[in-house]
């Protein structure tokens, strides 16, 4: 069969993924309700400390989508592998790129929706501020969600069960959260931790968000952060496509 990228196959894949998620209210809640609820909780945790809430809350608007998409994408792709859906797809005249682009498109739509909801609540209701505009935080949130999705699709190849897929969350995402600079500036960390932080995608995602929310000039460093996020996303999707041939036992 013809294995070139086909817009029709990509759209069909995206539609199928969105249709499946539409019938899963818990996943919809995780995607659209939980990040906003956590941000609101944080607002009350830091009540009386608006500066602390601003410093952590504004970047978190763009980091929650990364975390949630990583989890949802890894489990969704694992289901495709274990139910044999992926194997059936691979026998059709559909390219691996179509499958990945379809997933990317479906989760991109969900990411945009999630970013709009989180940023609306954060910036309009909870009083967060972004020096360079909430819209920039929203765009970065979508980019981070797609990065989370790409990494989730990739790591799903190394899990046999949904429980194992969930285990990647503390093993893969939490260290990045701790080392990205959100809680402690990276310059204040031990030298070896600072060095490791340069290898982690979330470091660049957080840096870009921190720059978007601070009054200082954006400059070339912001562009470098965004390029790094895009590069990690492409690399994860490329590695993910190599695992699509894998036959489930």
PDB file of C-alpha atoms in Angstrom:
ATOM      1  CA  UNK A   1       0.000   0.000   0.000  1.00  0.00           C
ATOM      2  CA  UNK A   2       0.917   3.652  -0.282  1.00  0.00           C
ATOM      3  CA  UNK A   3       2.803   4.659   2.847  1.00  0.00           C
ATOM      4  CA  UNK A   4       3.163   8.378   2.233  1.00  0.00           C
ATOM      5  CA  UNK A   5       1.727  10.846   4.698  1.00  0.00           C
ATOM      6  CA  UNK A   6      -1.958  11.354   3.995  1.00  0.00           C
ATOM      7  CA  UNK A   7      -3.993  14.230   5.410  1.00  0.00           C
ATOM      8  CA  UNK A   8      -7.088  12.016   5.306  1.00  0.00           C
ATOM      9  CA  UNK A   9      -5.450   9.238   7.375  1.00  0.00           C
ATOM     10  CA  UNK A  10      -4.031  11.777   9.839  1.00  0.00           C
ATOM     11  CA  UNK A  11      -7.442  13.413  10.335  1.00  0.00           C
ATOM     12  CA  UNK A  12      -9.153  10.020  10.669  1.00  0.00           C
ATOM     13  CA  UNK A  13      -6.681   9.016  13.393  1.00  0.00           C
ATOM     14  CA  UNK A  14      -7.148  12.337  15.222  1.00  0.00           C
ATOM     15  CA  UNK A  15     -10.928  12.006  15.012  1.00  0.00           C
ATOM     16  CA  UNK A  16     -10.824   8.462  16.415  1.00  0.00           C
ATOM     17  CA  UNK A  17      -8.612   9.506  19.359  1.00  0.00           C
ATOM     18  CA  UNK A  18     -10.865  12.482  20.190  1.00  0.00           C
ATOM     19  CA  UNK A  19     -13.960  10.275  19.878  1.00  0.00           C
ATOM     20  CA  UNK A  20     -12.506   7.757  22.355  1.00  0.00           C
ATOM     21  CA  UNK A  21     -11.599  10.498  24.852  1.00  0.00           C
ATOM     22  CA  UNK A  22     -15.048  12.073  24.480  1.00  0.00           C
ATOM     23  CA  UNK A  23     -16.559   8.893  25.919  1.00  0.00           C
ATOM     24  CA  UNK A  24     -14.164   8.884  28.887  1.00  0.00           C
ATOM     25  CA  UNK A  25     -15.383  11.504  31.411  1.00  0.00           C
ATOM     26  CA  UNK A  26     -12.513  10.822  33.847  1.00  0.00           C
ATOM     27  CA  UNK A  27      -9.912  11.650  31.203  1.00  0.00           C
ATOM     28  CA  UNK A  28     -11.829  14.796  30.231  1.00  0.00           C
ATOM     29  CA  UNK A  29     -11.863  15.824  33.908  1.00  0.00           C
ATOM     30  CA  UNK A  30      -8.121  15.128  34.190  1.00  0.00           C
ATOM     31  CA  UNK A  31      -7.460  17.230  31.084  1.00  0.00           C
ATOM     32  CA  UNK A  32      -9.779  20.172  31.648  1.00  0.00           C
ATOM     33  CA  UNK A  33     -10.739  20.327  35.346  1.00  0.00           C
ATOM     34  CA  UNK A  34      -7.790  19.038  37.398  1.00  0.00           C
ATOM     35  CA  UNK A  35      -5.139  21.626  36.282  1.00  0.00           C
ATOM     36  CA  UNK A  36      -7.518  24.508  37.071  1.00  0.00           C
ATOM     37  CA  UNK A  37      -8.465  22.939  40.410  1.00  0.00           C
ATOM     38  CA  UNK A  38      -4.776  22.514  41.352  1.00  0.00           C
ATOM     39  CA  UNK A  39      -4.007  26.115  40.400  1.00  0.00           C
ATOM     40  CA  UNK A  40      -6.945  27.313  42.525  1.00  0.00           C
ATOM     41  CA  UNK A  41      -5.721  25.170  45.427  1.00  0.00           C
ATOM     42  CA  UNK A  42      -2.269  26.738  45.070  1.00  0.00           C
ATOM     43  CA  UNK A  43      -3.882  30.191  45.225  1.00  0.00           C
ATOM     44  CA  UNK A  44      -5.316  29.383  48.659  1.00  0.00           C
ATOM     45  CA  UNK A  45      -2.089  27.680  49.807  1.00  0.00           C
ATOM     46  CA  UNK A  46      -0.231  30.945  49.129  1.00  0.00           C
ATOM     47  CA  UNK A  47      -2.982  33.201  50.477  1.00  0.00           C
ATOM     48  CA  UNK A  48      -1.292  36.287  51.877  1.00  0.00           C
ATOM     49  CA  UNK A  49       1.846  35.568  49.803  1.00  0.00           C
ATOM     50  CA  UNK A  50       0.900  36.953  46.381  1.00  0.00           C
ATOM     51  CA  UNK A  51       4.547  37.127  45.245  1.00  0.00           C
ATOM     52  CA  UNK A  52       5.093  33.424  45.915  1.00  0.00           C
ATOM     53  CA  UNK A  53       1.857  32.532  44.086  1.00  0.00           C
ATOM     54  CA  UNK A  54       2.870  34.737  41.153  1.00  0.00           C
ATOM     55  CA  UNK A  55       6.374  33.201  40.954  1.00  0.00           C
ATOM     56  CA  UNK A  56       5.145  29.597  40.980  1.00  0.00           C
ATOM     57  CA  UNK A  57       1.559  29.917  39.693  1.00  0.00           C
ATOM     58  CA  UNK A  58       2.230  31.793  36.439  1.00  0.00           C
ATOM     59  CA  UNK A  59       4.739  29.237  35.061  1.00  0.00           C
ATOM     60  CA  UNK A  60       2.575  26.357  36.335  1.00  0.00           C
ATOM     61  CA  UNK A  61      -0.179  27.513  33.937  1.00  0.00           C
ATOM     62  CA  UNK A  62       2.164  26.347  31.205  1.00  0.00           C
ATOM     63  CA  UNK A  63       3.571  23.284  33.007  1.00  0.00           C
ATOM     64  CA  UNK A  64       0.318  21.566  34.041  1.00  0.00           C
ATOM     65  CA  UNK A  65      -0.524  20.777  30.390  1.00  0.00           C
ATOM     66  CA  UNK A  66       2.888  19.053  30.007  1.00  0.00           C
ATOM     67  CA  UNK A  67       2.268  16.825  33.042  1.00  0.00           C
ATOM     68  CA  UNK A  68      -1.330  15.908  32.180  1.00  0.00           C
ATOM     69  CA  UNK A  69      -0.630  15.264  28.480  1.00  0.00           C
ATOM     70  CA  UNK A  70       2.350  13.048  29.324  1.00  0.00           C
ATOM     71  CA  UNK A  71       0.097  10.887  31.491  1.00  0.00           C
ATOM     72  CA  UNK A  72      -2.901  10.770  29.144  1.00  0.00           C
ATOM     73  CA  UNK A  73      -0.841  10.163  25.972  1.00  0.00           C
ATOM     74  CA  UNK A  74       1.281   7.391  27.496  1.00  0.00           C
ATOM     75  CA  UNK A  75      -1.816   5.511  28.711  1.00  0.00           C
ATOM     76  CA  UNK A  76      -3.816   6.126  25.512  1.00  0.00           C
ATOM     77  CA  UNK A  77      -0.964   4.862  23.315  1.00  0.00           C
ATOM     78  CA  UNK A  78      -0.397   1.867  25.593  1.00  0.00           C
ATOM     79  CA  UNK A  79      -4.089   0.959  25.192  1.00  0.00           C
ATOM     80  CA  UNK A  80      -3.663   1.128  21.419  1.00  0.00           C
ATOM     81  CA  UNK A  81      -0.694  -1.234  21.681  1.00  0.00           C
ATOM     82  CA  UNK A  82      -2.226  -3.743  24.115  1.00  0.00           C
ATOM     83  CA  UNK A  83      -5.695  -3.918  22.494  1.00  0.00           C
ATOM     84  CA  UNK A  84      -4.133  -4.642  19.110  1.00  0.00           C
ATOM     85  CA  UNK A  85      -5.522  -1.428  17.569  1.00  0.00           C
ATOM     86  CA  UNK A  86      -2.021  -0.258  16.717  1.00  0.00           C
ATOM     87  CA  UNK A  87      -1.102  -3.590  15.180  1.00  0.00           C
ATOM     88  CA  UNK A  88      -4.199  -3.488  12.967  1.00  0.00           C
ATOM     89  CA  UNK A  89      -3.373   0.089  11.960  1.00  0.00           C
ATOM     90  CA  UNK A  90       0.146  -0.955  10.963  1.00  0.00           C
ATOM     91  CA  UNK A  91      -1.295  -3.524   8.501  1.00  0.00           C
ATOM     92  CA  UNK A  92      -3.371  -0.831   6.768  1.00  0.00           C
ATOM     93  CA  UNK A  93      -2.000   1.451   4.044  1.00  0.00           C
ATOM     94  CA  UNK A  94      -1.305   4.108   6.660  1.00  0.00           C
ATOM     95  CA  UNK A  95       2.129   5.453   7.531  1.00  0.00           C
ATOM     96  CA  UNK A  96       3.574   5.587  11.036  1.00  0.00           C
ATOM     97  CA  UNK A  97       3.798   9.346  10.532  1.00  0.00           C
ATOM     98  CA  UNK A  98       0.021   9.472   9.947  1.00  0.00           C
ATOM     99  CA  UNK A  99      -0.560   7.726  13.259  1.00  0.00           C
ATOM    100  CA  UNK A 100       1.792  10.058  15.157  1.00  0.00           C
ATOM    101  CA  UNK A 101       0.519  13.203  13.402  1.00  0.00           C
ATOM    102  CA  UNK A 102      -3.045  12.071  14.121  1.00  0.00           C
ATOM    103  CA  UNK A 103      -2.227  11.736  17.795  1.00  0.00           C
ATOM    104  CA  UNK A 104      -0.379  15.050  17.721  1.00  0.00           C
ATOM    105  CA  UNK A 105      -3.368  16.782  16.146  1.00  0.00           C
ATOM    106  CA  UNK A 106      -5.904  15.283  18.582  1.00  0.00           C
ATOM    107  CA  UNK A 107      -3.839  16.123  21.642  1.00  0.00           C
ATOM    108  CA  UNK A 108      -2.937  19.512  20.174  1.00  0.00           C
ATOM    109  CA  UNK A 109      -6.658  20.382  20.071  1.00  0.00           C
ATOM    110  CA  UNK A 110      -7.067  19.200  23.681  1.00  0.00           C
ATOM    111  CA  UNK A 111      -3.911  21.092  24.688  1.00  0.00           C
ATOM    112  CA  UNK A 112      -5.230  24.342  23.220  1.00  0.00           C
ATOM    113  CA  UNK A 113      -8.521  23.880  25.077  1.00  0.00           C
ATOM    114  CA  UNK A 114      -6.690  23.082  28.315  1.00  0.00           C
ATOM    115  CA  UNK A 115      -4.351  26.076  27.949  1.00  0.00           C
ATOM    116  CA  UNK A 116      -7.272  28.461  27.338  1.00  0.00           C
ATOM    117  CA  UNK A 117      -9.143  27.207  30.441  1.00  0.00           C
ATOM    118  CA  UNK A 118      -6.078  27.237  32.761  1.00  0.00           C
ATOM    119  CA  UNK A 119      -4.841  30.648  31.572  1.00  0.00           C
ATOM    120  CA  UNK A 120      -8.328  32.191  31.735  1.00  0.00           C
ATOM    121  CA  UNK A 121      -8.778  31.069  35.339  1.00  0.00           C
ATOM    122  CA  UNK A 122      -5.182  31.883  36.327  1.00  0.00           C
ATOM    123  CA  UNK A 123      -4.921  35.332  34.777  1.00  0.00           C
ATOM    124  CA  UNK A 124      -8.512  36.583  34.876  1.00  0.00           C
ATOM    125  CA  UNK A 125      -9.896  34.963  38.052  1.00  0.00           C
ATOM    126  CA  UNK A 126      -6.883  34.327  40.319  1.00  0.00           C
ATOM    127  CA  UNK A 127      -5.044  37.536  39.434  1.00  0.00           C
ATOM    128  CA  UNK A 128      -1.829  36.100  37.976  1.00  0.00           C
ATOM    129  CA  UNK A 129       0.160  38.437  35.739  1.00  0.00           C
ATOM    130  CA  UNK A 130       2.451  37.852  32.771  1.00  0.00           C
ATOM    131  CA  UNK A 131       4.667  40.766  31.777  1.00  0.00           C
ATOM    132  CA  UNK A 132       4.624  39.721  28.116  1.00  0.00           C
ATOM    133  CA  UNK A 133       0.942  38.765  27.963  1.00  0.00           C
ATOM    134  CA  UNK A 134      -1.135  35.799  29.086  1.00  0.00           C
ATOM    135  CA  UNK A 135      -1.478  34.800  25.407  1.00  0.00           C
ATOM    136  CA  UNK A 136       2.269  34.029  25.302  1.00  0.00           C
ATOM    137  CA  UNK A 137       1.929  31.784  28.381  1.00  0.00           C
ATOM    138  CA  UNK A 138      -1.015  30.112  26.614  1.00  0.00           C
ATOM    139  CA  UNK A 139       1.027  29.452  23.455  1.00  0.00           C
ATOM    140  CA  UNK A 140       3.903  28.054  25.503  1.00  0.00           C
ATOM    141  CA  UNK A 141       1.389  25.892  27.401  1.00  0.00           C
ATOM    142  CA  UNK A 142       0.223  24.353  24.104  1.00  0.00           C
ATOM    143  CA  UNK A 143       3.854  23.745  23.026  1.00  0.00           C
ATOM    144  CA  UNK A 144       4.586  22.120  26.398  1.00  0.00           C
ATOM    145  CA  UNK A 145       1.478  19.950  26.173  1.00  0.00           C
ATOM    146  CA  UNK A 146       2.610  18.679  22.761  1.00  0.00           C
ATOM    147  CA  UNK A 147       6.086  18.016  24.222  1.00  0.00           C
ATOM    148  CA  UNK A 148       4.447  16.063  27.065  1.00  0.00           C
ATOM    149  CA  UNK A 149       2.374  14.119  24.535  1.00  0.00           C
ATOM    150  CA  UNK A 150       5.449  13.267  22.420  1.00  0.00           C
ATOM    151  CA  UNK A 151       7.385  12.042  25.471  1.00  0.00           C
ATOM    152  CA  UNK A 152       4.320  10.104  26.663  1.00  0.00           C
ATOM    153  CA  UNK A 153       3.959   8.343  23.292  1.00  0.00           C
ATOM    154  CA  UNK A 154       7.649   7.462  23.362  1.00  0.00           C
ATOM    155  CA  UNK A 155       7.773   6.030  26.911  1.00  0.00           C
ATOM    156  CA  UNK A 156       4.554   4.040  26.339  1.00  0.00           C
ATOM    157  CA  UNK A 157       6.694   1.639  24.274  1.00  0.00           C
ATOM    158  CA  UNK A 158       8.508   0.596  27.456  1.00  0.00           C
ATOM    159  CA  UNK A 159       5.392  -0.279  29.470  1.00  0.00           C
ATOM    160  CA  UNK A 160       3.395  -3.495  29.281  1.00  0.00           C
ATOM    161  CA  UNK A 161       0.512  -2.402  31.525  1.00  0.00           C
ATOM    162  CA  UNK A 162      -1.275   0.848  32.364  1.00  0.00           C
ATOM    163  CA  UNK A 163       0.169   0.644  35.876  1.00  0.00           C
ATOM    164  CA  UNK A 164       3.684   0.627  34.410  1.00  0.00           C
ATOM    165  CA  UNK A 165       2.788   3.600  32.190  1.00  0.00           C
ATOM    166  CA  UNK A 166       1.664   5.537  35.285  1.00  0.00           C
ATOM    167  CA  UNK A 167       4.961   4.661  37.014  1.00  0.00           C
ATOM    168  CA  UNK A 168       6.825   6.752  34.429  1.00  0.00           C
ATOM    169  CA  UNK A 169       5.177   9.793  35.979  1.00  0.00           C
ATOM    170  CA  UNK A 170       7.221   9.842  39.235  1.00  0.00           C
ATOM    171  CA  UNK A 171      10.278   8.347  37.516  1.00  0.00           C
ATOM    172  CA  UNK A 172      10.361  10.639  34.479  1.00  0.00           C
ATOM    173  CA  UNK A 173       8.370  13.799  35.214  1.00  0.00           C
ATOM    174  CA  UNK A 174       8.892  14.524  38.933  1.00  0.00           C
ATOM    175  CA  UNK A 175      12.721  14.783  38.759  1.00  0.00           C
ATOM    176  CA  UNK A 176      12.275  17.274  35.904  1.00  0.00           C
ATOM    177  CA  UNK A 177       9.787  19.297  37.991  1.00  0.00           C
ATOM    178  CA  UNK A 178      12.269  19.431  40.884  1.00  0.00           C
ATOM    179  CA  UNK A 179      15.274  20.375  38.733  1.00  0.00           C
ATOM    180  CA  UNK A 180      13.709  22.781  36.209  1.00  0.00           C
ATOM    181  CA  UNK A 181      14.054  25.828  38.494  1.00  0.00           C
ATOM    182  CA  UNK A 182      10.402  26.149  39.535  1.00  0.00           C
ATOM    183  CA  UNK A 183      11.019  25.602  43.261  1.00  0.00           C
ATOM    184  CA  UNK A 184      14.711  26.491  43.603  1.00  0.00           C
ATOM    185  CA  UNK A 185      16.668  28.602  41.064  1.00  0.00           C
ATOM    186  CA  UNK A 186      18.994  26.266  39.170  1.00  0.00           C
ATOM    187  CA  UNK A 187      22.004  28.515  39.906  1.00  0.00           C
ATOM    188  CA  UNK A 188      21.598  27.694  43.610  1.00  0.00           C
ATOM    189  CA  UNK A 189      21.608  23.920  43.067  1.00  0.00           C
ATOM    190  CA  UNK A 190      24.610  21.628  43.541  1.00  0.00           C
ATOM    191  CA  UNK A 191      26.843  21.715  40.465  1.00  0.00           C
ATOM    192  CA  UNK A 192      26.048  18.149  39.361  1.00  0.00           C
ATOM    193  CA  UNK A 193      22.280  18.770  39.632  1.00  0.00           C
ATOM    194  CA  UNK A 194      22.657  21.969  37.615  1.00  0.00           C
ATOM    195  CA  UNK A 195      24.532  20.001  34.947  1.00  0.00           C
ATOM    196  CA  UNK A 196      21.841  17.281  34.817  1.00  0.00           C
ATOM    197  CA  UNK A 197      19.094  19.918  34.540  1.00  0.00           C
ATOM    198  CA  UNK A 198      20.479  20.998  31.135  1.00  0.00           C
ATOM    199  CA  UNK A 199      19.583  17.565  29.725  1.00  0.00           C
ATOM    200  CA  UNK A 200      15.919  17.772  30.733  1.00  0.00           C
ATOM    201  CA  UNK A 201      13.195  19.056  28.388  1.00  0.00           C
ATOM    202  CA  UNK A 202      11.190  20.638  31.208  1.00  0.00           C
ATOM    203  CA  UNK A 203      14.121  22.934  32.097  1.00  0.00           C
ATOM    204  CA  UNK A 204      13.700  24.759  28.772  1.00  0.00           C
ATOM    205  CA  UNK A 205       9.896  24.699  29.010  1.00  0.00           C
ATOM    206  CA  UNK A 206      10.053  26.322  32.460  1.00  0.00           C
ATOM    207  CA  UNK A 207      12.730  28.841  31.411  1.00  0.00           C
ATOM    208  CA  UNK A 208      10.573  30.063  28.524  1.00  0.00           C
ATOM    209  CA  UNK A 209       7.540  30.414  30.829  1.00  0.00           C
ATOM    210  CA  UNK A 210       9.546  32.229  33.509  1.00  0.00           C
ATOM    211  CA  UNK A 211      10.806  34.697  30.885  1.00  0.00           C
ATOM    212  CA  UNK A 212       7.245  35.229  29.566  1.00  0.00           C
ATOM    213  CA  UNK A 213       5.990  36.121  33.050  1.00  0.00           C
ATOM    214  CA  UNK A 214       8.891  38.408  34.100  1.00  0.00           C
ATOM    215  CA  UNK A 215       9.216  42.059  33.019  1.00  0.00           C
ATOM    216  CA  UNK A 216      12.780  41.661  31.621  1.00  0.00           C
ATOM    217  CA  UNK A 217      13.389  41.667  27.848  1.00  0.00           C
ATOM    218  CA  UNK A 218      12.772  38.315  26.163  1.00  0.00           C
ATOM    219  CA  UNK A 219      15.885  38.356  23.967  1.00  0.00           C
ATOM    220  CA  UNK A 220      17.601  35.445  22.248  1.00  0.00           C
ATOM    221  CA  UNK A 221      17.517  33.209  25.338  1.00  0.00           C
ATOM    222  CA  UNK A 222      13.737  32.898  24.975  1.00  0.00           C
ATOM    223  CA  UNK A 223      14.104  31.835  21.335  1.00  0.00           C
ATOM    224  CA  UNK A 224      16.741  29.272  22.369  1.00  0.00           C
ATOM    225  CA  UNK A 225      14.365  27.823  24.982  1.00  0.00           C
ATOM    226  CA  UNK A 226      11.530  27.514  22.470  1.00  0.00           C
ATOM    227  CA  UNK A 227      13.838  25.904  19.887  1.00  0.00           C
ATOM    228  CA  UNK A 228      14.982  23.404  22.550  1.00  0.00           C
ATOM    229  CA  UNK A 229      11.352  22.501  23.385  1.00  0.00           C
ATOM    230  CA  UNK A 230      10.561  21.984  19.691  1.00  0.00           C
ATOM    231  CA  UNK A 231      13.748  19.919  19.205  1.00  0.00           C
ATOM    232  CA  UNK A 232      12.907  17.646  22.159  1.00  0.00           C
ATOM    233  CA  UNK A 233       9.363  17.218  20.781  1.00  0.00           C
ATOM    234  CA  UNK A 234      10.599  16.228  17.308  1.00  0.00           C
ATOM    235  CA  UNK A 235      13.209  13.877  18.781  1.00  0.00           C
ATOM    236  CA  UNK A 236      10.603  12.185  21.008  1.00  0.00           C
ATOM    237  CA  UNK A 237       8.185  11.769  18.070  1.00  0.00           C
ATOM    238  CA  UNK A 238      10.985  10.388  15.873  1.00  0.00           C
ATOM    239  CA  UNK A 239      11.983   7.881  18.571  1.00  0.00           C
ATOM    240  CA  UNK A 240       8.291   7.115  19.145  1.00  0.00           C
ATOM    241  CA  UNK A 241       7.825   6.283  15.461  1.00  0.00           C
ATOM    242  CA  UNK A 242      10.642   3.714  15.702  1.00  0.00           C
ATOM    243  CA  UNK A 243       8.711   1.868  18.413  1.00  0.00           C
ATOM    244  CA  UNK A 244       5.513   1.630  16.346  1.00  0.00           C
ATOM    245  CA  UNK A 245       6.728  -1.479  14.559  1.00  0.00           C
ATOM    246  CA  UNK A 246       6.862  -3.283  17.850  1.00  0.00           C
ATOM    247  CA  UNK A 247       4.530  -6.258  18.014  1.00  0.00           C
ATOM    248  CA  UNK A 248       2.652  -6.697  21.248  1.00  0.00           C
ATOM    249  CA  UNK A 249       3.199 -10.150  22.724  1.00  0.00           C
TER     250      UNK A 249
END
